[in-house]
Every structure is written in structure tokens, then in C-alpha cells.
Amino acid sequence: ETGVTQTPRHLVMGMTNKKSLKCEQHLGHNAMYWYKQSAKKPLELMFVYSLEERVENNSVPSRFSPECPNSSHLFLHLHTLQPEDSALYLCASSQDVGVYYGYTFGSGTRLTVV
Amino acid sequence: AQKVTQAQTEISVVEKEDVTLDCVYETRDTTYYLFWYKQPPSGELVFLIRRNSFDEQNEISGRYSWNFQKSTSSFNFTITASQVVDSAVYFCALSLMDSSYKLIFGSGTRLLVRP
């Protein structure tokens, strides 16, 4: 266990479904991140939150909607996804915003869109 | 633009062999960080090392060593006496100090260590 827990581990959803990914950290970190890992592509930063405020939206389509109700929880709400959105979605946290503090990653949610 | 290239898609070695994973980066900035992460089959990325651009000193940590050469924009990673548990995907990453939360990852090298 890394201290960052992601649920569910696997998710299969249809293109018209609405689902949510959950990330939880009990490390006392102030910053949380969503990354997307697609097959044969480098990891891509999607969103950055610092103290529950979004500081980065890296040109992510609106069918992905993040939510950070408190510094320990981060959600990614999914709506009308496309098959190309199938990927491993990784959550990470750090003491404060910035790689200098070191990221702790969760094990990810493997999403398949059918 | 910044870019990280890991030309080796997949490497297979026999246990106890030494193996070097290559990483070449591109940036016009003079201040940056370089990283290596390990991604075992369980999925999470495990932090291995962070170096800043001012520190070219090579580093050794147990069986792991890193060779940072600014002249060739390379940050290579060597595993000595590899073990089956080293089997994983290894990512090299770059971050500029003025946009310090953005990690730019390479495409990864899958290492398979056979018994």
C-alpha cells in the first residue's frame, strides 16, 4: 500500500454511462493529481488540485469532470466517454504542489469503455 | 518544447546480469529536475530518484546507479546483478523548475528479468 488508494481497480462502462473514479490519501498531503496512462503513450497530466482548488486543467475534454471536496479525496466523474478513453487512470498526491516534494501514486483504475 | 525519449521499448535479461536503461531528454531550460519511476505489475508508480540540473554527480543506491550527463542530455539507469523482482516498466521523467508540478514522462522501458 502506497498511502494513496484508488477505487475501483477495474471499471468497464458503456459510452452512455456515468461513473466516477475515487482517490483517497491519508498522508496529510495538500496536492492531488490525475494522470492518464494510455497504451503506447506517455503518461499525461490531466488535473492538479492544491488545497481543494484546481490549479491545472491540461486541455482535458469536458466529459472528464474532477472534484476535490477536501484535501484527502479526489474524484474523476466520467460521462459519455469514447473507446479511446480506455486507459489506466492514476491518482497521485504530494505534500504541496510541485514535483520537488515527490509524488505518491495509487495503483490506478483500469478503465475500459465499450 | 520538452521531451523525454526512452528508445528501449523492452529489455529481457537473465537474472544476475547488469542492465542499463537509457533516457535522453530535451529542454532549452537550464533548471530542471529528472526522475526515474518504477511501475510494477500492481500499477502504482514508485519513485526511485530525483536529480536537479545543477548536480551532475552520479548516484548509487544499492544495486541501482544513475549516470547524469548534461553534455549528452542523458540520465541513464543501471541495475547491477538484476533480480526477478526488478521486472517492471521503468519511466524517466523531466520537470522544469518554473512549472514544477508538470512531469513529462518518457514512454517507458519494460524490463523482464528471467530466472
PDB file of C-alpha atoms in Angstrom:
ATOM      1  CA  GLU A   1       0.000   0.000   0.000  1.00  0.00           C
ATOM      2  CA  THR A   2       1.367   3.376  -1.005  1.00  0.00           C
ATOM      3  CA  GLY A   3      -0.964   5.510   1.092  1.00  0.00           C
ATOM      4  CA  VAL A   4      -2.963   6.525  -1.980  1.00  0.00           C
ATOM      5  CA  THR A   5      -5.973   4.284  -2.576  1.00  0.00           C
ATOM      6  CA  GLN A   6      -7.927   4.207  -5.807  1.00  0.00           C
ATOM      7  CA  THR A   7     -11.283   2.551  -6.362  1.00  0.00           C
ATOM      8  CA  PRO A   8     -12.425   0.702  -8.288  1.00  0.00           C
ATOM      9  CA  ARG A   9      -9.362  -1.125  -9.588  1.00  0.00           C
ATOM     10  CA  HIS A  10     -11.169  -2.080 -12.772  1.00  0.00           C
ATOM     11  CA  LEU A  11     -14.158  -0.499 -14.492  1.00  0.00           C
ATOM     12  CA  VAL A  12     -15.985  -1.364 -17.680  1.00  0.00           C
ATOM     13  CA  MET A  13     -18.522   1.154 -18.873  1.00  0.00           C
ATOM     14  CA  GLY A  14     -20.622   1.857 -21.907  1.00  0.00           C
ATOM     15  CA  MET A  15     -20.319   5.100 -23.808  1.00  0.00           C
ATOM     16  CA  THR A  16     -23.597   6.407 -22.402  1.00  0.00           C
ATOM     17  CA  ASN A  17     -22.874   5.556 -18.772  1.00  0.00           C
ATOM     18  CA  LYS A  18     -21.918   7.896 -15.957  1.00  0.00           C
ATOM     19  CA  LYS A  19     -19.352   6.632 -13.483  1.00  0.00           C
ATOM     20  CA  SER A  20     -16.871   8.052 -11.011  1.00  0.00           C
ATOM     21  CA  LEU A  21     -13.337   7.164 -10.031  1.00  0.00           C
ATOM     22  CA  LYS A  22     -12.289   7.740  -6.444  1.00  0.00           C
ATOM     23  CA  CYS A  23      -8.916   8.526  -4.934  1.00  0.00           C
ATOM     24  CA  GLU A  24      -8.169   8.805  -1.238  1.00  0.00           C
ATOM     25  CA  GLN A  25      -4.950   9.658   0.566  1.00  0.00           C
ATOM     26  CA  HIS A  26      -4.184   9.604   4.275  1.00  0.00           C
ATOM     27  CA  LEU A  27      -0.723  11.088   4.013  1.00  0.00           C
ATOM     28  CA  GLY A  28      -1.676  14.621   5.001  1.00  0.00           C
ATOM     29  CA  HIS A  29      -0.763  15.867   1.543  1.00  0.00           C
ATOM     30  CA  ASN A  30      -2.153  19.121   0.182  1.00  0.00           C
ATOM     31  CA  ALA A  31      -1.921  18.453  -3.546  1.00  0.00           C
ATOM     32  CA  MET A  32      -3.569  15.763  -5.652  1.00  0.00           C
ATOM     33  CA  TYR A  33      -3.300  14.880  -9.317  1.00  0.00           C
ATOM     34  CA  TRP A  34      -4.969  12.807 -12.024  1.00  0.00           C
ATOM     35  CA  TYR A  35      -2.802  11.198 -14.696  1.00  0.00           C
ATOM     36  CA  LYS A  36      -3.865   9.150 -17.716  1.00  0.00           C
ATOM     37  CA  GLN A  37      -1.758   6.248 -18.944  1.00  0.00           C
ATOM     38  CA  SER A  38      -2.795   5.002 -22.384  1.00  0.00           C
ATOM     39  CA  ALA A  39      -1.243   2.092 -24.192  1.00  0.00           C
ATOM     40  CA  LYS A  40       1.866   3.116 -26.069  1.00  0.00           C
ATOM     41  CA  LYS A  41       1.633   6.763 -24.966  1.00  0.00           C
ATOM     42  CA  PRO A  42       3.475   8.612 -22.217  1.00  0.00           C
ATOM     43  CA  LEU A  43       1.654   9.394 -19.011  1.00  0.00           C
ATOM     44  CA  GLU A  44      -0.353  12.581 -19.349  1.00  0.00           C
ATOM     45  CA  LEU A  45      -1.178  15.025 -16.584  1.00  0.00           C
ATOM     46  CA  MET A  46      -4.914  15.749 -16.525  1.00  0.00           C
ATOM     47  CA  PHE A  47      -5.702  17.784 -13.433  1.00  0.00           C
ATOM     48  CA  VAL A  48      -3.920  19.297 -10.446  1.00  0.00           C
ATOM     49  CA  TYR A  49      -5.546  20.317  -7.176  1.00  0.00           C
ATOM     50  CA  SER A  50      -3.950  22.256  -4.353  1.00  0.00           C
ATOM     51  CA  LEU A  51      -5.909  22.582  -1.119  1.00  0.00           C
ATOM     52  CA  GLU A  52      -9.094  21.639  -2.970  1.00  0.00           C
ATOM     53  CA  GLU A  53      -8.609  24.270  -5.650  1.00  0.00           C
ATOM     54  CA  ARG A  54      -7.929  23.276  -9.226  1.00  0.00           C
ATOM     55  CA  VAL A  55      -4.655  24.758 -10.448  1.00  0.00           C
ATOM     56  CA  GLU A  56      -4.363  22.939 -13.746  1.00  0.00           C
ATOM     57  CA  ASN A  57      -6.699  21.576 -16.368  1.00  0.00           C
ATOM     58  CA  ASN A  58      -4.419  20.228 -19.024  1.00  0.00           C
ATOM     59  CA  SER A  59      -6.770  20.599 -22.017  1.00  0.00           C
ATOM     60  CA  VAL A  60      -8.876  17.696 -20.887  1.00  0.00           C
ATOM     61  CA  PRO A  61     -12.267  17.160 -22.612  1.00  0.00           C
ATOM     62  CA  SER A  62     -15.316  18.140 -20.609  1.00  0.00           C
ATOM     63  CA  ARG A  63     -16.515  14.535 -20.469  1.00  0.00           C
ATOM     64  CA  PHE A  64     -13.959  14.238 -17.641  1.00  0.00           C
ATOM     65  CA  SER A  65     -15.010  16.262 -14.601  1.00  0.00           C
ATOM     66  CA  PRO A  66     -12.824  16.346 -11.496  1.00  0.00           C
ATOM     67  CA  GLU A  67     -13.975  17.063  -7.979  1.00  0.00           C
ATOM     68  CA  CYS A  68     -11.911  17.629  -4.852  1.00  0.00           C
ATOM     69  CA  PRO A  69     -14.222  18.002  -1.836  1.00  0.00           C
ATOM     70  CA  ASN A  70     -11.323  18.038   0.627  1.00  0.00           C
ATOM     71  CA  SER A  71      -7.588  17.549   0.564  1.00  0.00           C
ATOM     72  CA  SER A  72      -7.902  13.806   1.201  1.00  0.00           C
ATOM     73  CA  HIS A  73     -10.313  12.919  -1.588  1.00  0.00           C
ATOM     74  CA  LEU A  74     -10.287  13.352  -5.326  1.00  0.00           C
ATOM     75  CA  PHE A  75     -12.889  12.152  -7.796  1.00  0.00           C
ATOM     76  CA  LEU A  76     -12.993  11.902 -11.555  1.00  0.00           C
ATOM     77  CA  HIS A  77     -16.536  11.895 -12.905  1.00  0.00           C
ATOM     78  CA  LEU A  78     -16.931  10.259 -16.289  1.00  0.00           C
ATOM     79  CA  HIS A  79     -19.747  10.908 -18.752  1.00  0.00           C
ATOM     80  CA  THR A  80     -20.292   9.821 -22.367  1.00  0.00           C
ATOM     81  CA  LEU A  81     -16.781   8.554 -22.835  1.00  0.00           C
ATOM     82  CA  GLN A  82     -15.263   7.272 -26.047  1.00  0.00           C
ATOM     83  CA  PRO A  83     -13.437   3.975 -26.592  1.00  0.00           C
ATOM     84  CA  GLU A  84     -10.161   5.895 -26.899  1.00  0.00           C
ATOM     85  CA  ASP A  85     -10.605   6.977 -23.285  1.00  0.00           C
ATOM     86  CA  SER A  86      -9.844   3.427 -22.218  1.00  0.00           C
ATOM     87  CA  ALA A  87      -6.673   3.684 -20.127  1.00  0.00           C
ATOM     88  CA  LEU A  88      -5.164   3.363 -16.681  1.00  0.00           C
ATOM     89  CA  TYR A  89      -6.074   6.407 -14.617  1.00  0.00           C
ATOM     90  CA  LEU A  90      -3.578   7.149 -11.897  1.00  0.00           C
ATOM     91  CA  CYS A  91      -4.050   9.383  -8.903  1.00  0.00           C
ATOM     92  CA  ALA A  92      -1.097  10.923  -7.079  1.00  0.00           C
ATOM     93  CA  SER A  93      -0.549  13.202  -4.133  1.00  0.00           C
ATOM     94  CA  SER A  94       2.290  15.333  -2.813  1.00  0.00           C
ATOM     95  CA  GLN A  95       2.948  17.390   0.285  1.00  0.00           C
ATOM     96  CA  ASP A  96       2.423  20.581  -1.695  1.00  0.00           C
ATOM     97  CA  VAL A  97       2.112  21.333  -5.390  1.00  0.00           C
ATOM     98  CA  GLY A  98       5.341  20.525  -7.122  1.00  0.00           C
ATOM     99  CA  VAL A  99       7.392  17.517  -8.046  1.00  0.00           C
ATOM    100  CA  TYR A 100      10.125  18.648  -5.678  1.00  0.00           C
ATOM    101  CA  TYR A 101       8.059  17.202  -2.838  1.00  0.00           C
ATOM    102  CA  GLY A 102       7.792  13.830  -4.510  1.00  0.00           C
ATOM    103  CA  TYR A 103       4.626  12.217  -5.770  1.00  0.00           C
ATOM    104  CA  THR A 104       2.991   9.186  -4.207  1.00  0.00           C
ATOM    105  CA  PHE A 105       0.934   7.297  -6.758  1.00  0.00           C
ATOM    106  CA  GLY A 106      -2.010   4.991  -6.325  1.00  0.00           C
ATOM    107  CA  SER A 107      -2.334   1.679  -8.167  1.00  0.00           C
ATOM    108  CA  GLY A 108      -4.745   3.141 -10.680  1.00  0.00           C
ATOM    109  CA  THR A 109      -8.150   2.330 -12.125  1.00  0.00           C
ATOM    110  CA  ARG A 110      -8.105   0.327 -15.346  1.00  0.00           C
ATOM    111  CA  LEU A 111     -10.965   1.777 -17.397  1.00  0.00           C
ATOM    112  CA  THR A 112     -12.417   0.068 -20.432  1.00  0.00           C
ATOM    113  CA  VAL A 113     -15.025   1.911 -22.495  1.00  0.00           C
ATOM    114  CA  VAL A 114     -17.154  -0.346 -24.668  1.00  0.00           C
TER     115      VAL A 114
ATOM    116  CA  ALA B   1       9.369  22.076 -26.129  1.00  0.00           C
ATOM    117  CA  GLN B   2      10.345  19.446 -23.640  1.00  0.00           C
ATOM    118  CA  LYS B   3      10.597  15.791 -24.442  1.00  0.00           C
ATOM    119  CA  VAL B   4      11.857  12.573 -22.864  1.00  0.00           C
ATOM    120  CA  THR B   5      12.904   9.654 -25.044  1.00  0.00           C
ATOM    121  CA  GLN B   6      13.339   6.102 -23.860  1.00  0.00           C
ATOM    122  CA  ALA B   7      14.383   4.333 -27.005  1.00  0.00           C
ATOM    123  CA  GLN B   8      14.364   0.854 -25.480  1.00  0.00           C
ATOM    124  CA  THR B   9      10.780  -0.385 -25.514  1.00  0.00           C
ATOM    125  CA  GLU B  10      11.545  -3.726 -23.930  1.00  0.00           C
ATOM    126  CA  ILE B  11      14.643  -5.389 -22.484  1.00  0.00           C
ATOM    127  CA  SER B  12      14.988  -9.011 -21.429  1.00  0.00           C
ATOM    128  CA  VAL B  13      17.890 -10.207 -19.317  1.00  0.00           C
ATOM    129  CA  VAL B  14      18.771 -13.236 -17.271  1.00  0.00           C
ATOM    130  CA  GLU B  15      18.951 -12.867 -13.523  1.00  0.00           C
ATOM    131  CA  LYS B  16      22.273 -11.506 -12.207  1.00  0.00           C
ATOM    132  CA  GLU B  17      23.055  -9.686 -15.440  1.00  0.00           C
ATOM    133  CA  ASP B  18      23.645  -5.946 -15.330  1.00  0.00           C
ATOM    134  CA  VAL B  19      21.256  -3.843 -17.378  1.00  0.00           C
ATOM    135  CA  THR B  20      21.232  -0.169 -18.363  1.00  0.00           C
ATOM    136  CA  LEU B  21      18.073   1.730 -19.220  1.00  0.00           C
ATOM    137  CA  ASP B  22      18.630   4.753 -21.426  1.00  0.00           C
ATOM    138  CA  CYS B  23      16.968   8.133 -21.087  1.00  0.00           C
ATOM    139  CA  VAL B  24      17.547  11.162 -23.288  1.00  0.00           C
ATOM    140  CA  TYR B  25      15.782  14.440 -22.610  1.00  0.00           C
ATOM    141  CA  GLU B  26      15.268  17.690 -24.471  1.00  0.00           C
ATOM    142  CA  THR B  27      14.788  21.099 -22.945  1.00  0.00           C
ATOM    143  CA  ARG B  28      16.103  24.597 -23.509  1.00  0.00           C
ATOM    144  CA  ASP B  29      15.724  25.446 -19.846  1.00  0.00           C
ATOM    145  CA  THR B  30      18.814  25.349 -17.693  1.00  0.00           C
ATOM    146  CA  THR B  31      16.973  24.498 -14.480  1.00  0.00           C
ATOM    147  CA  TYR B  32      15.054  21.273 -14.308  1.00  0.00           C
ATOM    148  CA  TYR B  33      14.586  18.017 -12.434  1.00  0.00           C
ATOM    149  CA  LEU B  34      14.997  14.500 -13.740  1.00  0.00           C
ATOM    150  CA  PHE B  35      13.314  11.434 -12.292  1.00  0.00           C
ATOM    151  CA  TRP B  36      13.085   7.696 -12.561  1.00  0.00           C
ATOM    152  CA  TYR B  37       9.962   5.794 -11.573  1.00  0.00           C
ATOM    153  CA  LYS B  38       9.278   2.073 -11.450  1.00  0.00           C
ATOM    154  CA  GLN B  39       5.852   0.655 -12.314  1.00  0.00           C
ATOM    155  CA  PRO B  40       5.473  -2.958 -11.145  1.00  0.00           C
ATOM    156  CA  PRO B  41       2.557  -5.115 -12.344  1.00  0.00           C
ATOM    157  CA  SER B  42       0.434  -3.795  -9.458  1.00  0.00           C
ATOM    158  CA  GLY B  43       0.226  -0.479 -11.316  1.00  0.00           C
ATOM    159  CA  GLU B  44       1.450   2.204  -8.959  1.00  0.00           C
ATOM    160  CA  LEU B  45       4.458   4.296  -9.907  1.00  0.00           C
ATOM    161  CA  VAL B  46       7.234   4.038  -7.358  1.00  0.00           C
ATOM    162  CA  PHE B  47       9.641   6.948  -7.057  1.00  0.00           C
ATOM    163  CA  LEU B  48      13.291   5.939  -7.439  1.00  0.00           C
ATOM    164  CA  ILE B  49      15.305   9.124  -7.770  1.00  0.00           C
ATOM    165  CA  ARG B  50      15.154  12.882  -8.380  1.00  0.00           C
ATOM    166  CA  ARG B  51      18.146  14.885  -9.621  1.00  0.00           C
ATOM    167  CA  ASN B  52      18.333  18.592 -10.299  1.00  0.00           C
ATOM    168  CA  SER B  53      20.139  20.055 -13.267  1.00  0.00           C
ATOM    169  CA  PHE B  54      22.856  21.606 -11.109  1.00  0.00           C
ATOM    170  CA  ASP B  55      24.019  18.301  -9.735  1.00  0.00           C
ATOM    171  CA  GLU B  56      25.765  16.037 -12.211  1.00  0.00           C
ATOM    172  CA  GLN B  57      27.215  13.797  -9.573  1.00  0.00           C
ATOM    173  CA  ASN B  58      26.391  10.178 -10.243  1.00  0.00           C
ATOM    174  CA  GLU B  59      24.455   8.352  -7.587  1.00  0.00           C
ATOM    175  CA  ILE B  60      24.467   4.805  -6.315  1.00  0.00           C
ATOM    176  CA  SER B  61      21.802   3.234  -4.158  1.00  0.00           C
ATOM    177  CA  GLY B  62      22.383  -0.445  -3.531  1.00  0.00           C
ATOM    178  CA  ARG B  63      22.147  -2.228  -6.876  1.00  0.00           C
ATOM    179  CA  TYR B  64      20.865   0.908  -8.600  1.00  0.00           C
ATOM    180  CA  SER B  65      23.033   3.617 -10.096  1.00  0.00           C
ATOM    181  CA  TRP B  66      22.341   6.655 -12.219  1.00  0.00           C
ATOM    182  CA  ASN B  67      24.598   8.424 -14.702  1.00  0.00           C
ATOM    183  CA  PHE B  68      23.604  12.036 -15.409  1.00  0.00           C
ATOM    184  CA  GLN B  69      25.448  13.712 -18.284  1.00  0.00           C
ATOM    185  CA  LYS B  70      24.296  17.186 -19.280  1.00  0.00           C
ATOM    186  CA  SER B  71      26.661  17.206 -22.263  1.00  0.00           C
ATOM    187  CA  THR B  72      24.639  14.439 -23.895  1.00  0.00           C
ATOM    188  CA  SER B  73      21.301  15.234 -22.185  1.00  0.00           C
ATOM    189  CA  SER B  74      21.166  11.751 -20.792  1.00  0.00           C
ATOM    190  CA  PHE B  75      20.142  10.292 -17.457  1.00  0.00           C
ATOM    191  CA  ASN B  76      20.760   6.559 -17.667  1.00  0.00           C
ATOM    192  CA  PHE B  77      19.828   3.994 -15.040  1.00  0.00           C
ATOM    193  CA  THR B  78      21.804   0.844 -14.355  1.00  0.00           C
ATOM    194  CA  ILE B  79      20.691  -2.146 -12.327  1.00  0.00           C
ATOM    195  CA  THR B  80      23.553  -4.329 -11.203  1.00  0.00           C
ATOM    196  CA  ALA B  81      23.031  -8.058 -10.638  1.00  0.00           C
ATOM    197  CA  SER B  82      19.399  -7.893 -11.721  1.00  0.00           C
ATOM    198  CA  GLN B  83      16.730  -9.886  -9.903  1.00  0.00           C
ATOM    199  CA  VAL B  84      13.344 -11.190 -10.963  1.00  0.00           C
ATOM    200  CA  VAL B  85      11.699  -8.616  -8.693  1.00  0.00           C
ATOM    201  CA  ASP B  86      13.220  -5.879 -10.849  1.00  0.00           C
ATOM    202  CA  SER B  87      10.816  -6.835 -13.635  1.00  0.00           C
ATOM    203  CA  ALA B  88       8.670  -3.769 -14.238  1.00  0.00           C
ATOM    204  CA  VAL B  89       8.191  -0.810 -16.536  1.00  0.00           C
ATOM    205  CA  TYR B  90      10.633   1.996 -15.806  1.00  0.00           C
ATOM    206  CA  PHE B  91       9.854   5.610 -16.633  1.00  0.00           C
ATOM    207  CA  CYS B  92      12.198   8.532 -16.954  1.00  0.00           C
ATOM    208  CA  ALA B  93      10.631  11.969 -16.453  1.00  0.00           C
ATOM    209  CA  LEU B  94      11.516  15.644 -16.668  1.00  0.00           C
ATOM    210  CA  SER B  95      10.125  18.649 -14.848  1.00  0.00           C
ATOM    211  CA  LEU B  96      11.021  22.281 -15.361  1.00  0.00           C
ATOM    212  CA  MET B  97      11.596  24.194 -12.165  1.00  0.00           C
ATOM    213  CA  ASP B  98       9.315  27.026 -13.269  1.00  0.00           C
ATOM    214  CA  SER B  99       6.350  24.694 -13.866  1.00  0.00           C
ATOM    215  CA  SER B 100       7.249  22.338 -11.178  1.00  0.00           C
ATOM    216  CA  TYR B 101       4.154  20.211 -10.956  1.00  0.00           C
ATOM    217  CA  LYS B 102       4.276  19.034 -14.559  1.00  0.00           C
ATOM    218  CA  LEU B 103       6.085  15.771 -15.058  1.00  0.00           C
ATOM    219  CA  ILE B 104       6.916  14.986 -18.675  1.00  0.00           C
ATOM    220  CA  PHE B 105       7.284  11.241 -18.955  1.00  0.00           C
ATOM    221  CA  GLY B 106       9.062   9.075 -21.457  1.00  0.00           C
ATOM    222  CA  SER B 107       7.183   6.158 -22.941  1.00  0.00           C
ATOM    223  CA  GLY B 108       8.803   3.695 -20.569  1.00  0.00           C
ATOM    224  CA  THR B 109      11.053   0.651 -20.860  1.00  0.00           C
ATOM    225  CA  ARG B 110       9.658  -2.734 -19.947  1.00  0.00           C
ATOM    226  CA  LEU B 111      12.309  -4.812 -18.187  1.00  0.00           C
ATOM    227  CA  LEU B 112      11.899  -8.559 -17.923  1.00  0.00           C
ATOM    228  CA  VAL B 113      14.352 -10.382 -15.696  1.00  0.00           C
ATOM    229  CA  ARG B 114      14.218 -14.130 -16.298  1.00  0.00           C
ATOM    230  CA  PRO B 115      15.300 -16.655 -13.678  1.00  0.00           C
TER     231      PRO B 115
END
